[in-house]
Coordinates of N, CA and C and ligand atoms in Angstrom, one line a residue:
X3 N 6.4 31.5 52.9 CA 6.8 32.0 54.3 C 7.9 31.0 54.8
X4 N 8.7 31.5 55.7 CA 9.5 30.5 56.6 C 9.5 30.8 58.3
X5 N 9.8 29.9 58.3 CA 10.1 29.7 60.2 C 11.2 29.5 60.5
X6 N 11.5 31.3 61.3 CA 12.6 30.9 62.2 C 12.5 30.4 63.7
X7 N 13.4 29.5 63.9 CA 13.4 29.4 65.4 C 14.6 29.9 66.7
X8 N 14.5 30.5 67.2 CA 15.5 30.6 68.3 C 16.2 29.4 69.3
X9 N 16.7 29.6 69.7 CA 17.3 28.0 70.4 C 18.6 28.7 71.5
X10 N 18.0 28.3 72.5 CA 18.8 28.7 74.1 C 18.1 30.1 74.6
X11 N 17.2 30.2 74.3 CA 16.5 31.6 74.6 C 16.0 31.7 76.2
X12 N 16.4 31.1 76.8 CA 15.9 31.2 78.1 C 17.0 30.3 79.0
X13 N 18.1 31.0 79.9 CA 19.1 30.5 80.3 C 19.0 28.9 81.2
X14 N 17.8 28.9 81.7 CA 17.5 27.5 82.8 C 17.4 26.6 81.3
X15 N 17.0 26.8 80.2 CA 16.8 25.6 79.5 C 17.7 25.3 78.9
X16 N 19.0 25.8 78.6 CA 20.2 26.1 78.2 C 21.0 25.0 79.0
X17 N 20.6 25.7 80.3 CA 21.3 24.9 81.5 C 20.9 23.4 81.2
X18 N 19.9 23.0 81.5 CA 19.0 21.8 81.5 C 19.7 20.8 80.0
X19 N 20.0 21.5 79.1 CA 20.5 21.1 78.1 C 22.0 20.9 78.2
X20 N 22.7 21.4 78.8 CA 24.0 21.6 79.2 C 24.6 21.9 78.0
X21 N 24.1 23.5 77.8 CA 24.8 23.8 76.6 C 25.6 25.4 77.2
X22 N 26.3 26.0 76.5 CA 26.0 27.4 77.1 C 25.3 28.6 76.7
X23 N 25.2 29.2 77.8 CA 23.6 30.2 77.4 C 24.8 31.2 76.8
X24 N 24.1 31.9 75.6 CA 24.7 32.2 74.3 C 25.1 33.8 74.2
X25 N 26.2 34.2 73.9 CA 26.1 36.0 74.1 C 25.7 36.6 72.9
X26 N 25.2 35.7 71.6 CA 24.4 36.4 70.8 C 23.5 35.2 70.4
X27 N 22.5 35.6 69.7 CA 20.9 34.6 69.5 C 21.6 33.9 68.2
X28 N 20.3 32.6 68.8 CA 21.5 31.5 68.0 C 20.0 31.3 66.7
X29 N 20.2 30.8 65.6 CA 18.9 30.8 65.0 C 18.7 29.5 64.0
X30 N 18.1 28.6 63.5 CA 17.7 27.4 62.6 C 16.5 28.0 62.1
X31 N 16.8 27.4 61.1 CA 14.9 27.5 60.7 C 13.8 25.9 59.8
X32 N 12.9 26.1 60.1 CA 11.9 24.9 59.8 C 11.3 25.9 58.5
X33 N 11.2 24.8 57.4 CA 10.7 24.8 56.0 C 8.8 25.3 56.3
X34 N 8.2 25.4 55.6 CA 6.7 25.7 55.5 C 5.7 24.2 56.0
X35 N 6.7 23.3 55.3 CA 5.7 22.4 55.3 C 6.0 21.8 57.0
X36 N 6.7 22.2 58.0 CA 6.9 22.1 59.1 C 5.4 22.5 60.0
X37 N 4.8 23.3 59.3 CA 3.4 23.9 60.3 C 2.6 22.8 60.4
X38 N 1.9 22.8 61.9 CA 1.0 22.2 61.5 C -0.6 23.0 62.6
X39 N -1.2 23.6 61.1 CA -2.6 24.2 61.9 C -4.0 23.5 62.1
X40 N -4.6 24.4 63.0 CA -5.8 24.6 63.1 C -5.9 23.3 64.0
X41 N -5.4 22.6 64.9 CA -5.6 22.2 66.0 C -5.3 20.2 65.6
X42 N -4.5 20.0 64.4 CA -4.7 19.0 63.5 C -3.8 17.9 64.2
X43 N -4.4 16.5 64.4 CA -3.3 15.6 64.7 C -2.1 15.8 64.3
X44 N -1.3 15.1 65.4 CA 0.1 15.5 65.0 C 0.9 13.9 64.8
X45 N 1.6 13.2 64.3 CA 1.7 12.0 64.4 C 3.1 11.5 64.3
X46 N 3.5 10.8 65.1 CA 4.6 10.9 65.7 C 5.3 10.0 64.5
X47 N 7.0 10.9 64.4 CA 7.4 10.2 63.5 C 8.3 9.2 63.6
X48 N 8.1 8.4 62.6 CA 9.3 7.2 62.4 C 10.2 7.1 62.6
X49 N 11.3 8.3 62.6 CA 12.9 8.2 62.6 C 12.7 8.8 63.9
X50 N 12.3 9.0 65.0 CA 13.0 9.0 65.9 C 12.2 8.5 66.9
X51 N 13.0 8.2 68.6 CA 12.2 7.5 69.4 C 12.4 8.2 70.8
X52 N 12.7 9.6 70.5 CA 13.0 10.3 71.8 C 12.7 11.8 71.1
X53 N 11.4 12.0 70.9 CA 10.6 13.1 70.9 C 10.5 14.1 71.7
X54 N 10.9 15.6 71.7 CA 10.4 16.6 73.3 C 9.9 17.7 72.0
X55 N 8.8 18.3 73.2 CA 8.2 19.4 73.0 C 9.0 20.5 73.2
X56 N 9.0 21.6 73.0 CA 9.6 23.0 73.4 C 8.4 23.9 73.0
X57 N 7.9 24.1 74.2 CA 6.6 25.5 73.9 C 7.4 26.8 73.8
X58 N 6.9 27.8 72.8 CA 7.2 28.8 72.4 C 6.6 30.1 71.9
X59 N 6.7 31.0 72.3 CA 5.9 32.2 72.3 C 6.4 32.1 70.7
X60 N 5.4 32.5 69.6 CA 6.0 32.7 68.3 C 5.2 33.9 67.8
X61 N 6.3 34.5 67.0 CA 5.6 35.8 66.7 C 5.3 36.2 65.1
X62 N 4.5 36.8 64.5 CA 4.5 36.5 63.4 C 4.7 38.1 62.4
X63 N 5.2 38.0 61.5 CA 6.1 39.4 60.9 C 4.8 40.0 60.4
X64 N 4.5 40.9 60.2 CA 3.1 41.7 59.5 C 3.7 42.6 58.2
X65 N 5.3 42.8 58.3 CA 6.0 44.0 57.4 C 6.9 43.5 56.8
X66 N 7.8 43.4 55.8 CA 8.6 43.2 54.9 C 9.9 43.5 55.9
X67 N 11.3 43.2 55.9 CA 11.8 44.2 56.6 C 13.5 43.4 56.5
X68 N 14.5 44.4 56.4 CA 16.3 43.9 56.7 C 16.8 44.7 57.1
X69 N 17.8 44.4 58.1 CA 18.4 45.6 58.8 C 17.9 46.0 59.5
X70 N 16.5 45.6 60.5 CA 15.7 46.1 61.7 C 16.5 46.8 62.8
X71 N 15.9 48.1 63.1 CA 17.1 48.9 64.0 C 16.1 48.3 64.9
X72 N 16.3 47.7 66.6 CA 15.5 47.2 67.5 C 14.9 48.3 68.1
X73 N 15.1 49.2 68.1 CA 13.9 50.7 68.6 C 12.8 50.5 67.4
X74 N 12.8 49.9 66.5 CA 11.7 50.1 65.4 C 11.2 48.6 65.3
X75 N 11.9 47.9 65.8 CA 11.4 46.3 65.7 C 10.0 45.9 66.0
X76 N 9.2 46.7 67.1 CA 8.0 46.9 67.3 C 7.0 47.1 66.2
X77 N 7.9 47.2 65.4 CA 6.0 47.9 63.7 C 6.6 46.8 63.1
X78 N 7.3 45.7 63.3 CA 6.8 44.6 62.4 C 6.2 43.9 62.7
X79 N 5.7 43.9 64.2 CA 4.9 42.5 64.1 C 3.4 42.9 64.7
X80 N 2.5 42.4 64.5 CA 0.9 42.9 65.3 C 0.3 41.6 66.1
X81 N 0.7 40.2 65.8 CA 0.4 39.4 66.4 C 1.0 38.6 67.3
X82 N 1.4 38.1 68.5 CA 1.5 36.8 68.7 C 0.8 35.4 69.0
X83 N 1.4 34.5 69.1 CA 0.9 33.2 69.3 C 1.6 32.4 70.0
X84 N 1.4 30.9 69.9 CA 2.1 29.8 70.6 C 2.3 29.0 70.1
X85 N 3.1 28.1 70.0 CA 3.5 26.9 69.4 C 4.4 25.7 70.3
X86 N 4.4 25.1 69.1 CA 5.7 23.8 69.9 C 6.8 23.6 69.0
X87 N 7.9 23.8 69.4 CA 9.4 23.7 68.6 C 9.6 22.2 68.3
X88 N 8.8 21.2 67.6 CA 9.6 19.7 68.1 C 10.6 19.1 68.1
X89 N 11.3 18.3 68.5 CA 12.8 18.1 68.2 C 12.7 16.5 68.2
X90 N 13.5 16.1 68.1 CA 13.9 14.4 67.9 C 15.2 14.5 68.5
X91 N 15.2 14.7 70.1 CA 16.4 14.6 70.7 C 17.4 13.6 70.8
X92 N 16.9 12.7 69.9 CA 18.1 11.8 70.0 C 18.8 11.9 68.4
X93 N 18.1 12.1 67.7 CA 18.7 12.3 66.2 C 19.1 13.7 66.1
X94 N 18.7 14.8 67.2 CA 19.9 16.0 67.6 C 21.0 15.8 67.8
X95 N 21.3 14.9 69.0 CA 22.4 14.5 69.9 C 23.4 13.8 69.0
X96 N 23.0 12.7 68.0 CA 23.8 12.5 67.1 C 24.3 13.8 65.9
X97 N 23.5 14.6 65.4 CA 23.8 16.0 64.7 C 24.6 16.4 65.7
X98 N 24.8 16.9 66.3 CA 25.2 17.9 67.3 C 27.1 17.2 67.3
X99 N 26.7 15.8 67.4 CA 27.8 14.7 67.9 C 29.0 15.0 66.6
X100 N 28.3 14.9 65.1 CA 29.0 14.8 64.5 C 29.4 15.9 63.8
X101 N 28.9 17.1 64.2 CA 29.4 18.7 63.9 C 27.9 18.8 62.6
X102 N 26.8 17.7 62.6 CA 26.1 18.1 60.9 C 25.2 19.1 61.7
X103 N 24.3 19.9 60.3 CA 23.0 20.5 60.1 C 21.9 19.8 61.3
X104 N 21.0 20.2 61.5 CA 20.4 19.6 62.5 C 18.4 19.3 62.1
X105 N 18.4 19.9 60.6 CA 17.4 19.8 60.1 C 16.7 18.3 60.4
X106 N 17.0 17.2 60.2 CA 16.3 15.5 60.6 C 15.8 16.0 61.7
X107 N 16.3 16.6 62.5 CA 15.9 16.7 64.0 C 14.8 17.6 64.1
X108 N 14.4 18.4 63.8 CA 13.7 19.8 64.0 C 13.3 20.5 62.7
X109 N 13.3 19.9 61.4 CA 12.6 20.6 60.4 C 11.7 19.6 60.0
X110 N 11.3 18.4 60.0 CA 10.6 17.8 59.3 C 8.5 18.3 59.3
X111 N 8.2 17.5 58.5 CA 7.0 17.7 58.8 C 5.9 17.4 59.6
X112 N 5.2 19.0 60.0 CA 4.3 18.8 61.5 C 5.4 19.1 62.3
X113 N 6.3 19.5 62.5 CA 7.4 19.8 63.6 C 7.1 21.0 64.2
X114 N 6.3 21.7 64.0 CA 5.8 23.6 64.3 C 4.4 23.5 64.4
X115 N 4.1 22.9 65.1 CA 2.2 23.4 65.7 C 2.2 24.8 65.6
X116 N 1.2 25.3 65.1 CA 0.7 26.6 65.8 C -0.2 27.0 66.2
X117 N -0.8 27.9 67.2 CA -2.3 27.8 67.5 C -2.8 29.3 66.9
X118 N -4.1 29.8 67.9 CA -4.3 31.1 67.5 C -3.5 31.9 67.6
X119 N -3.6 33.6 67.0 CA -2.7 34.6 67.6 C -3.6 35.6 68.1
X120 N -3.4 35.9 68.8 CA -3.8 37.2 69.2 C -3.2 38.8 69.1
X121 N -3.3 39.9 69.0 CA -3.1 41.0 69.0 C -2.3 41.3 70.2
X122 N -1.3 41.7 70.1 CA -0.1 42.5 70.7 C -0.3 42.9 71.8
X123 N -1.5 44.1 71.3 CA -1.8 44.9 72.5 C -2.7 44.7 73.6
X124 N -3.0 43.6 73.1 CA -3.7 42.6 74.5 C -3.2 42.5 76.0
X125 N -1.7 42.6 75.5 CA -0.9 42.3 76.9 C -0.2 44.0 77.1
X126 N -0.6 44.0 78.7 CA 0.1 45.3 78.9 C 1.5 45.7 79.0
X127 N 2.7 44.2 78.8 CA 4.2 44.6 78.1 C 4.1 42.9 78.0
X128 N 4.7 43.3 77.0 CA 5.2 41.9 76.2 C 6.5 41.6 76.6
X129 N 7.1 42.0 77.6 CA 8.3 41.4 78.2 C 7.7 40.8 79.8
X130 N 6.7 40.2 79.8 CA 6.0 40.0 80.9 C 4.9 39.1 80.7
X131 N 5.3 37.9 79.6 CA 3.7 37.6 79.4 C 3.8 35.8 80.1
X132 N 3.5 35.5 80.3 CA 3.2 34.1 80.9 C 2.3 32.9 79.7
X133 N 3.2 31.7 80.1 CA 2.4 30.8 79.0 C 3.0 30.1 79.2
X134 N 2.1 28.6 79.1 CA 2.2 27.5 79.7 C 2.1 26.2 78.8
X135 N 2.5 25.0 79.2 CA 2.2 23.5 77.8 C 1.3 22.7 79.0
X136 N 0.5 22.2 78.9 CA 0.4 21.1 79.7 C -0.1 20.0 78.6
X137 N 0.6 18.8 79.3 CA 0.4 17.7 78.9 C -0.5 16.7 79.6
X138 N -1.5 16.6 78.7 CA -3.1 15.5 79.5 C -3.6 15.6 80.4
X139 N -3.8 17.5 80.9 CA -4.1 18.5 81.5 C -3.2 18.8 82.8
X140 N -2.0 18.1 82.9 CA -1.0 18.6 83.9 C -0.2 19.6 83.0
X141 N 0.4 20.0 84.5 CA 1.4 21.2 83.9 C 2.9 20.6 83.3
X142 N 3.0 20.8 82.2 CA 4.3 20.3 81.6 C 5.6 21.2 82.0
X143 N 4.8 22.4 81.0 CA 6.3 23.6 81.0 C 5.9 24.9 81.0
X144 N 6.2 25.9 82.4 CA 5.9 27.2 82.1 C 7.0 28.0 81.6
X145 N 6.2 29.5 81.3 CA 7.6 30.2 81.0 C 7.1 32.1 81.1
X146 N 8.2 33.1 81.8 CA 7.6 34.4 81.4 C 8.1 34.7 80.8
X147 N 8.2 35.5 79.6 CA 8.8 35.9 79.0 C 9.7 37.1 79.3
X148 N 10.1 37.5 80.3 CA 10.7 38.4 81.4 C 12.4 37.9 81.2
X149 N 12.1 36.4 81.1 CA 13.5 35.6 81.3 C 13.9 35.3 79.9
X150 N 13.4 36.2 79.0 CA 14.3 35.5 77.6 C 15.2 36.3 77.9
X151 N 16.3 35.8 76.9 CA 17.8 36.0 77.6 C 18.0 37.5 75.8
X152 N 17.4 37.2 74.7 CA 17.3 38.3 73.6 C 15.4 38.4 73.9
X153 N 15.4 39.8 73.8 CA 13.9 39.7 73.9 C 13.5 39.5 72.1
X154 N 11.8 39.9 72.2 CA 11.4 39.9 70.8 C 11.8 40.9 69.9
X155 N 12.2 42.4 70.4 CA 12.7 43.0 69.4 C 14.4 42.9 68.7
X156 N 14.9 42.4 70.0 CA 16.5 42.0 69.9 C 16.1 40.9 68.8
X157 N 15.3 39.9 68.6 CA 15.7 38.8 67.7 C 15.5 39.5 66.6
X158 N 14.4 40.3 66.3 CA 14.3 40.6 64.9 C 15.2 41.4 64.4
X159 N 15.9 42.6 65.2 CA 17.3 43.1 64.9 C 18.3 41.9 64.6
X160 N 18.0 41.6 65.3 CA 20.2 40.1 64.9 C 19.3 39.8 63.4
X161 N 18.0 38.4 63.1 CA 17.8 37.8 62.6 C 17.8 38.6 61.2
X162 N 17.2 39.8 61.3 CA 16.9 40.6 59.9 C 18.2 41.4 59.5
X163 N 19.5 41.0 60.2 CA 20.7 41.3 59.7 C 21.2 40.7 58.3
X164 N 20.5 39.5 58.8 CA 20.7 37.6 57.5 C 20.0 37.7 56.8
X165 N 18.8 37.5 57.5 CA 17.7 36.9 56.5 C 16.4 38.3 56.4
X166 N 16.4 38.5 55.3 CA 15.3 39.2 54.9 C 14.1 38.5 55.5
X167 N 13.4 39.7 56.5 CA 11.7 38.7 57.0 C 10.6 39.5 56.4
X168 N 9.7 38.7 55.8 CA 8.6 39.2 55.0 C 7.7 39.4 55.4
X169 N 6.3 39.3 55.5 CA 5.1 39.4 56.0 C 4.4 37.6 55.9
X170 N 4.2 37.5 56.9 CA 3.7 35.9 57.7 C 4.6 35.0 58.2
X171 N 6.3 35.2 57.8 CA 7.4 34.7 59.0 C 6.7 34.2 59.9
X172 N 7.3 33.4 61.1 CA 7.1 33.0 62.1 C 8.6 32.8 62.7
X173 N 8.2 33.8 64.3 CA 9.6 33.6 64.7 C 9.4 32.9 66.1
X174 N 9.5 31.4 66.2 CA 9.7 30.7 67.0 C 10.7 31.8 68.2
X175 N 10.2 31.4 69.5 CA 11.3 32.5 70.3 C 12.1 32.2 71.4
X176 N 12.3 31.0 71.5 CA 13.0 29.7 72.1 C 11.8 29.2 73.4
X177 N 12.5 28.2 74.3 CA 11.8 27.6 75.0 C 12.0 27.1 76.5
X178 N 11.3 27.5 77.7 CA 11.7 27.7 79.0 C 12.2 26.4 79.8
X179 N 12.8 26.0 80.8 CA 13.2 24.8 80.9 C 11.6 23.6 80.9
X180 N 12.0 22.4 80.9 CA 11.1 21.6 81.1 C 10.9 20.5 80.0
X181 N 11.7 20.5 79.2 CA 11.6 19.8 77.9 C 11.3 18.2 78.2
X182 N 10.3 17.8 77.3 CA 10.5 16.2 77.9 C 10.1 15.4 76.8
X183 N 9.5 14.4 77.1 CA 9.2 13.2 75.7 C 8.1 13.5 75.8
X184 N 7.5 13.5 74.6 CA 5.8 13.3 74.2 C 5.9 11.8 73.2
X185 N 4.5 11.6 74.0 CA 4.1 10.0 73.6 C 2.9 9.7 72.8
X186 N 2.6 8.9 72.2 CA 1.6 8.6 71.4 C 0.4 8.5 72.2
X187 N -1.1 9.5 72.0 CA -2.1 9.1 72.9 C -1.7 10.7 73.9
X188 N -0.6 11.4 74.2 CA -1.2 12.6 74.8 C -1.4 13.6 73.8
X189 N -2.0 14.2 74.9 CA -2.9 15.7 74.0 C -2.0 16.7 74.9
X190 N -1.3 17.8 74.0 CA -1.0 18.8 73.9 C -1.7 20.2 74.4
X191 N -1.7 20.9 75.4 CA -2.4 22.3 75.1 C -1.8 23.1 76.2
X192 N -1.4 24.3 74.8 CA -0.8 26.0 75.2 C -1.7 27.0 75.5
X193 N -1.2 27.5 76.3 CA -2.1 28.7 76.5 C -0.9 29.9 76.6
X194 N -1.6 31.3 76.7 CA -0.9 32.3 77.1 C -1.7 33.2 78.1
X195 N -1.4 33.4 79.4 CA -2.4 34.7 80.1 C -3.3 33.7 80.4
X196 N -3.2 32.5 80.5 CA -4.5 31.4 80.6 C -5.5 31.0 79.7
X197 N -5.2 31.8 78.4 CA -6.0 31.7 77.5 C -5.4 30.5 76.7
X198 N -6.7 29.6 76.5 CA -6.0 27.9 75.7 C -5.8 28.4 74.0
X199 N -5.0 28.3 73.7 CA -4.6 29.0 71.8 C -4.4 27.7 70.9
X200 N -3.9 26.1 71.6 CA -3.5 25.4 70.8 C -3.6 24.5 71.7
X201 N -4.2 23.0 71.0 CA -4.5 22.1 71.9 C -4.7 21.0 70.2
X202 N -3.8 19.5 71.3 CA -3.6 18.6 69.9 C -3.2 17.4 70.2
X203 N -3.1 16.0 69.5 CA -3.8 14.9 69.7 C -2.1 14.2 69.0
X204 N -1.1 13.3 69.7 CA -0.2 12.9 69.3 C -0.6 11.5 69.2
X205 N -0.5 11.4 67.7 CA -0.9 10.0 67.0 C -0.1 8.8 66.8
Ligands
MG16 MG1 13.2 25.5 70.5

């Protein structure tokens, strides 16, 4: 399986980044061994010293699929979930600096928490759904998903132009403003709709 991720998907975090909010979806992706499940310490790594979370609605492919027409993008996927995009903002800023790949920063391993997923039709539109990070039970970062700038079926149209998406993908769906450093010693937890899906322990 692979992980894509989205990146500037929500214009205020774009802003916050001082990048520009994008007229078509911008996309990276994290290797397999990036996951990290079932609620497992996360342990902060070596090469960098300016760590931020990006909570993200992530959705996961159920169908084989290229060339997704976005009126039909809806029958690939049956679940979503939540996660954390992690970045090493300071070993970005140097990628970014010197025109390289950006993988050191955002693919390594454990860089993609994921929590539970739930079923689609749980929510009565998925262009409306709410979810939140709090960090050592304050509020870190909310987000509706009202304000992505490509919704869910727009990514899988652009993305399935490239890349063939198979069944258990994971499409990271970018992340709302609020980005900040995570530190050794706090605990992590996402919810969506107020329901807690992912909750985790930075070592
Ligand atoms: Mg992200």
């Amino acid at each position: 399986m692979k992980i894509i991720c989205i990146g500037r998907n929500y214009a205020e975090h774009a802003k916050e980044m001082k990048s520009e909010v994008p007229t078509e979806p911008v996309f990276f992706m994290k290797p397999d061994t990036a996951l990290l499940k079932d609620n497992e310490d996360f342990y902060y790594p070596e090469h960098t010293k300016d760590l931020h979370h990006e909570v993200e609605i992530v959705i996961k492919i159920s169908k084989a699929g290229k060339h997704i027409e976005e009126k039909f993008a809806h029958k690939y996927y049956e679940e979503i979930g939540i996660g954390i995009d992690f970045t090493a903002r300071d070993v970005q800023a140097k990628c970014k600096e010197k025109g390289l790949p950006w993988e050191k920063a955002k693919a390594f391993d454990g860089s993609a928490p994921i929590g539970k997923f739930v079923n689609k039709s749980t929510f009565a539109d998925l262009n409306n759904i709410n979810f939140k990070l709090d960090v050592n039970g304050q509020l870190r970062q909310q987000g509706n998903t009202k304000d992505l700038i490509f919704s869910f079926d727009k990514v899988i149209a652009y993305v399935s132009k490239f890349v063939t998406l198979k069944t258990g993908d994971l499409i990271y769906t970018g992340t709302p403003e609020g980005v900040a450093a995570v530190n050794i010693g706090d605990v992590l937890t996402c919810s969506i709709e107020g329901q807690e899906l992912l909750s985790f322990h930075v070592k």
